[in-house]
């Protein structure tokens, strides 16, 4: 997993390859039960409150760590099966900090997928706050769990 901050634009880019074809990786983003199995750090439990996975739909989920709850919500702006998800992403603790995310599912040889994700925020301060929040741990832990979900078929 690579996580890079663009020096010229307040965006974070994440790239990760998976040993599964795009339809399987995409399905793990589309299905709320599968998504809840892998999204986030290892030390949180996740519940999905709303999941209307379609262009124009919305989503909301919660991560729980002990007695602490962290809630997130957004809208699906564009959904193209096995190819692209464009969505907003908001942490309820910072409701003015809306990120615009693009997730591209790129087919590679050997039935593999490269996921190319970008999160654009409105300022460098917002981007740096996102990076210092521990999001890298959630991304790395989550993608490791996604590997396990994909391995189980």
PDB file of C-alpha atoms in Angstrom:
ATOM      1  CA  UNK A   1       0.000   0.000   0.000  1.00  0.00           C
ATOM      2  CA  UNK A   2       1.335   3.413  -0.935  1.00  0.00           C
ATOM      3  CA  UNK A   3      -0.096   6.570   0.612  1.00  0.00           C
ATOM      4  CA  UNK A   4       1.181   9.835  -0.862  1.00  0.00           C
ATOM      5  CA  UNK A   5       0.338  13.465  -0.203  1.00  0.00           C
ATOM      6  CA  UNK A   6       0.540  15.647  -3.290  1.00  0.00           C
ATOM      7  CA  UNK A   7       2.793  18.663  -2.617  1.00  0.00           C
ATOM      8  CA  UNK A   8       0.785  20.946  -4.944  1.00  0.00           C
ATOM      9  CA  UNK A   9      -2.843  19.953  -4.335  1.00  0.00           C
ATOM     10  CA  UNK A  10      -4.566  19.011  -1.040  1.00  0.00           C
ATOM     11  CA  UNK A  11      -5.055  15.399  -2.088  1.00  0.00           C
ATOM     12  CA  UNK A  12      -4.007  12.026  -0.705  1.00  0.00           C
ATOM     13  CA  UNK A  13      -3.425   9.221  -3.194  1.00  0.00           C
ATOM     14  CA  UNK A  14      -3.554   5.564  -2.191  1.00  0.00           C
ATOM     15  CA  UNK A  15      -2.565   2.673  -4.449  1.00  0.00           C
ATOM     16  CA  UNK A  16      -2.926  -1.009  -3.576  1.00  0.00           C
ATOM     17  CA  UNK A  17      -2.910  -4.211  -5.625  1.00  0.00           C
ATOM     18  CA  UNK A  18      -5.099  -7.197  -4.829  1.00  0.00           C
ATOM     19  CA  UNK A  19      -4.952 -10.846  -5.908  1.00  0.00           C
ATOM     20  CA  UNK A  20      -8.496 -10.792  -7.271  1.00  0.00           C
ATOM     21  CA  UNK A  21     -10.174  -9.437 -10.418  1.00  0.00           C
ATOM     22  CA  UNK A  22     -11.955  -6.051 -10.382  1.00  0.00           C
ATOM     23  CA  UNK A  23     -15.497  -7.486 -10.029  1.00  0.00           C
ATOM     24  CA  UNK A  24     -14.546  -9.207  -6.741  1.00  0.00           C
ATOM     25  CA  UNK A  25     -12.700  -6.188  -5.314  1.00  0.00           C
ATOM     26  CA  UNK A  26     -15.553  -3.907  -6.386  1.00  0.00           C
ATOM     27  CA  UNK A  27     -18.125  -6.238  -4.774  1.00  0.00           C
ATOM     28  CA  UNK A  28     -16.301  -5.868  -1.445  1.00  0.00           C
ATOM     29  CA  UNK A  29     -16.860  -2.117  -1.725  1.00  0.00           C
ATOM     30  CA  UNK A  30     -20.470  -2.440  -2.920  1.00  0.00           C
ATOM     31  CA  UNK A  31     -21.892  -4.968  -0.441  1.00  0.00           C
ATOM     32  CA  UNK A  32     -22.358  -3.442   3.038  1.00  0.00           C
ATOM     33  CA  UNK A  33     -21.832  -6.767   4.837  1.00  0.00           C
ATOM     34  CA  UNK A  34     -18.541  -7.372   3.028  1.00  0.00           C
ATOM     35  CA  UNK A  35     -17.494  -3.737   3.462  1.00  0.00           C
ATOM     36  CA  UNK A  36     -18.076  -3.944   7.219  1.00  0.00           C
ATOM     37  CA  UNK A  37     -15.792  -6.995   7.409  1.00  0.00           C
ATOM     38  CA  UNK A  38     -12.729  -5.161   6.167  1.00  0.00           C
ATOM     39  CA  UNK A  39     -13.050  -1.368   6.455  1.00  0.00           C
ATOM     40  CA  UNK A  40     -10.945   0.302   9.131  1.00  0.00           C
ATOM     41  CA  UNK A  41      -8.324  -0.466  11.739  1.00  0.00           C
ATOM     42  CA  UNK A  42      -8.053  -3.873  13.358  1.00  0.00           C
ATOM     43  CA  UNK A  43      -9.094  -2.545  16.768  1.00  0.00           C
ATOM     44  CA  UNK A  44     -12.524  -1.210  15.740  1.00  0.00           C
ATOM     45  CA  UNK A  45     -15.881  -2.861  15.165  1.00  0.00           C
ATOM     46  CA  UNK A  46     -17.995  -1.500  12.348  1.00  0.00           C
ATOM     47  CA  UNK A  47     -21.727  -1.171  11.853  1.00  0.00           C
ATOM     48  CA  UNK A  48     -23.403   0.127   8.722  1.00  0.00           C
ATOM     49  CA  UNK A  49     -26.420   2.366   9.333  1.00  0.00           C
ATOM     50  CA  UNK A  50     -27.250   3.358   5.740  1.00  0.00           C
ATOM     51  CA  UNK A  51     -25.988   1.866   2.471  1.00  0.00           C
ATOM     52  CA  UNK A  52     -27.725   2.952  -0.733  1.00  0.00           C
ATOM     53  CA  UNK A  53     -25.012   1.898  -3.174  1.00  0.00           C
ATOM     54  CA  UNK A  54     -25.971   3.573  -6.434  1.00  0.00           C
ATOM     55  CA  UNK A  55     -25.303   6.814  -8.264  1.00  0.00           C
ATOM     56  CA  UNK A  56     -27.083   9.408  -6.120  1.00  0.00           C
ATOM     57  CA  UNK A  57     -27.235   7.148  -3.059  1.00  0.00           C
ATOM     58  CA  UNK A  58     -25.844   7.730   0.404  1.00  0.00           C
ATOM     59  CA  UNK A  59     -24.027   5.879   3.140  1.00  0.00           C
ATOM     60  CA  UNK A  60     -23.332   6.143   6.879  1.00  0.00           C
ATOM     61  CA  UNK A  61     -21.321   3.868   9.150  1.00  0.00           C
ATOM     62  CA  UNK A  62     -19.848   3.797  12.642  1.00  0.00           C
ATOM     63  CA  UNK A  63     -16.560   2.501  14.016  1.00  0.00           C
ATOM     64  CA  UNK A  64     -16.545   1.533  17.682  1.00  0.00           C
ATOM     65  CA  UNK A  65     -13.417   1.238  19.793  1.00  0.00           C
ATOM     66  CA  UNK A  66     -14.505   0.294  23.286  1.00  0.00           C
ATOM     67  CA  UNK A  67     -16.957   2.964  24.447  1.00  0.00           C
ATOM     68  CA  UNK A  68     -15.833   5.417  21.755  1.00  0.00           C
ATOM     69  CA  UNK A  69     -17.796   5.742  18.518  1.00  0.00           C
ATOM     70  CA  UNK A  70     -16.596   7.385  15.305  1.00  0.00           C
ATOM     71  CA  UNK A  71     -19.193   8.067  12.639  1.00  0.00           C
ATOM     72  CA  UNK A  72     -18.738   8.762   8.939  1.00  0.00           C
ATOM     73  CA  UNK A  73     -21.166   9.578   6.125  1.00  0.00           C
ATOM     74  CA  UNK A  74     -21.284  10.577   2.488  1.00  0.00           C
ATOM     75  CA  UNK A  75     -22.930  10.304  -0.892  1.00  0.00           C
ATOM     76  CA  UNK A  76     -22.245   8.107  -3.879  1.00  0.00           C
ATOM     77  CA  UNK A  77     -21.926  10.569  -6.757  1.00  0.00           C
ATOM     78  CA  UNK A  78     -21.064   8.027  -9.455  1.00  0.00           C
ATOM     79  CA  UNK A  79     -21.030   4.244  -9.380  1.00  0.00           C
ATOM     80  CA  UNK A  80     -19.786   2.310 -12.411  1.00  0.00           C
ATOM     81  CA  UNK A  81     -19.697  -1.416 -11.637  1.00  0.00           C
ATOM     82  CA  UNK A  82     -16.232  -2.966 -11.524  1.00  0.00           C
ATOM     83  CA  UNK A  83     -14.664   0.325 -12.641  1.00  0.00           C
ATOM     84  CA  UNK A  84     -15.266   3.462 -10.542  1.00  0.00           C
ATOM     85  CA  UNK A  85     -16.764   4.863  -7.334  1.00  0.00           C
ATOM     86  CA  UNK A  86     -16.918   8.629  -6.794  1.00  0.00           C
ATOM     87  CA  UNK A  87     -18.142   9.565  -3.331  1.00  0.00           C
ATOM     88  CA  UNK A  88     -17.946  12.151  -0.612  1.00  0.00           C
ATOM     89  CA  UNK A  89     -16.478  11.195   2.749  1.00  0.00           C
ATOM     90  CA  UNK A  90     -17.116  13.077   5.984  1.00  0.00           C
ATOM     91  CA  UNK A  91     -16.009  12.314   9.537  1.00  0.00           C
ATOM     92  CA  UNK A  92     -18.806  13.497  11.841  1.00  0.00           C
ATOM     93  CA  UNK A  93     -16.220  14.960  14.223  1.00  0.00           C
ATOM     94  CA  UNK A  94     -15.193  17.414  11.481  1.00  0.00           C
ATOM     95  CA  UNK A  95     -18.427  18.025   9.521  1.00  0.00           C
ATOM     96  CA  UNK A  96     -16.915  20.824   7.419  1.00  0.00           C
ATOM     97  CA  UNK A  97     -14.088  18.555   6.261  1.00  0.00           C
ATOM     98  CA  UNK A  98     -15.721  16.869   3.270  1.00  0.00           C
ATOM     99  CA  UNK A  99     -13.417  14.859   1.010  1.00  0.00           C
ATOM    100  CA  UNK A 100     -14.182  13.993  -2.598  1.00  0.00           C
ATOM    101  CA  UNK A 101     -12.964  10.468  -3.261  1.00  0.00           C
ATOM    102  CA  UNK A 102     -12.331   8.625  -6.530  1.00  0.00           C
ATOM    103  CA  UNK A 103     -11.757   4.860  -6.416  1.00  0.00           C
ATOM    104  CA  UNK A 104     -10.651   3.302  -9.695  1.00  0.00           C
ATOM    105  CA  UNK A 105     -10.497  -0.477 -10.141  1.00  0.00           C
ATOM    106  CA  UNK A 106      -7.835  -1.271 -12.752  1.00  0.00           C
ATOM    107  CA  UNK A 107      -7.604  -4.781 -14.220  1.00  0.00           C
ATOM    108  CA  UNK A 108      -4.086  -6.215 -14.213  1.00  0.00           C
ATOM    109  CA  UNK A 109      -2.742  -9.378 -15.771  1.00  0.00           C
ATOM    110  CA  UNK A 110      -3.199 -12.612 -13.878  1.00  0.00           C
ATOM    111  CA  UNK A 111      -6.658 -11.697 -12.582  1.00  0.00           C
ATOM    112  CA  UNK A 112      -5.311  -8.984 -10.264  1.00  0.00           C
ATOM    113  CA  UNK A 113      -6.633  -5.490  -9.512  1.00  0.00           C
ATOM    114  CA  UNK A 114      -4.904  -2.212  -8.779  1.00  0.00           C
ATOM    115  CA  UNK A 115      -7.091   0.073  -6.686  1.00  0.00           C
ATOM    116  CA  UNK A 116      -6.203   3.735  -7.251  1.00  0.00           C
ATOM    117  CA  UNK A 117      -7.869   6.005  -4.707  1.00  0.00           C
ATOM    118  CA  UNK A 118      -7.663   9.740  -4.217  1.00  0.00           C
ATOM    119  CA  UNK A 119      -9.147  11.955  -1.507  1.00  0.00           C
ATOM    120  CA  UNK A 120      -9.329  15.660  -2.278  1.00  0.00           C
ATOM    121  CA  UNK A 121     -10.000  18.074   0.591  1.00  0.00           C
ATOM    122  CA  UNK A 122     -10.386  21.865   0.666  1.00  0.00           C
ATOM    123  CA  UNK A 123      -7.056  22.783   2.257  1.00  0.00           C
ATOM    124  CA  UNK A 124      -3.551  21.567   2.962  1.00  0.00           C
ATOM    125  CA  UNK A 125      -4.348  21.849   6.674  1.00  0.00           C
ATOM    126  CA  UNK A 126      -7.310  19.515   6.195  1.00  0.00           C
ATOM    127  CA  UNK A 127      -5.192  17.072   4.228  1.00  0.00           C
ATOM    128  CA  UNK A 128      -2.464  17.109   6.870  1.00  0.00           C
ATOM    129  CA  UNK A 129      -5.034  16.627   9.647  1.00  0.00           C
ATOM    130  CA  UNK A 130      -6.438  13.633   7.770  1.00  0.00           C
ATOM    131  CA  UNK A 131      -2.960  12.132   7.432  1.00  0.00           C
ATOM    132  CA  UNK A 132      -2.103  12.705  11.100  1.00  0.00           C
ATOM    133  CA  UNK A 133      -5.427  11.201  12.272  1.00  0.00           C
ATOM    134  CA  UNK A 134      -4.140   7.658  11.904  1.00  0.00           C
ATOM    135  CA  UNK A 135      -5.950   7.081   8.610  1.00  0.00           C
ATOM    136  CA  UNK A 136      -2.849   5.291   7.310  1.00  0.00           C
ATOM    137  CA  UNK A 137      -3.300   2.601   9.988  1.00  0.00           C
ATOM    138  CA  UNK A 138      -6.964   2.199   9.042  1.00  0.00           C
ATOM    139  CA  UNK A 139      -6.105   1.948   5.351  1.00  0.00           C
ATOM    140  CA  UNK A 140      -3.290  -0.586   5.822  1.00  0.00           C
ATOM    141  CA  UNK A 141      -5.205  -2.702   8.363  1.00  0.00           C
ATOM    142  CA  UNK A 142      -8.347  -2.532   6.247  1.00  0.00           C
ATOM    143  CA  UNK A 143      -6.648  -3.621   3.042  1.00  0.00           C
ATOM    144  CA  UNK A 144      -4.965  -6.523   4.866  1.00  0.00           C
ATOM    145  CA  UNK A 145      -8.434  -7.611   6.027  1.00  0.00           C
ATOM    146  CA  UNK A 146      -9.744  -7.127   2.476  1.00  0.00           C
ATOM    147  CA  UNK A 147      -7.025  -9.526   1.288  1.00  0.00           C
ATOM    148  CA  UNK A 148      -8.443 -12.103   3.718  1.00  0.00           C
ATOM    149  CA  UNK A 149     -12.028 -11.495   2.573  1.00  0.00           C
ATOM    150  CA  UNK A 150     -10.975 -11.907  -1.068  1.00  0.00           C
ATOM    151  CA  UNK A 151      -9.055 -15.105  -0.245  1.00  0.00           C
ATOM    152  CA  UNK A 152     -12.189 -16.698   1.227  1.00  0.00           C
ATOM    153  CA  UNK A 153     -14.100 -16.149  -2.005  1.00  0.00           C
TER     154      UNK A 153
END
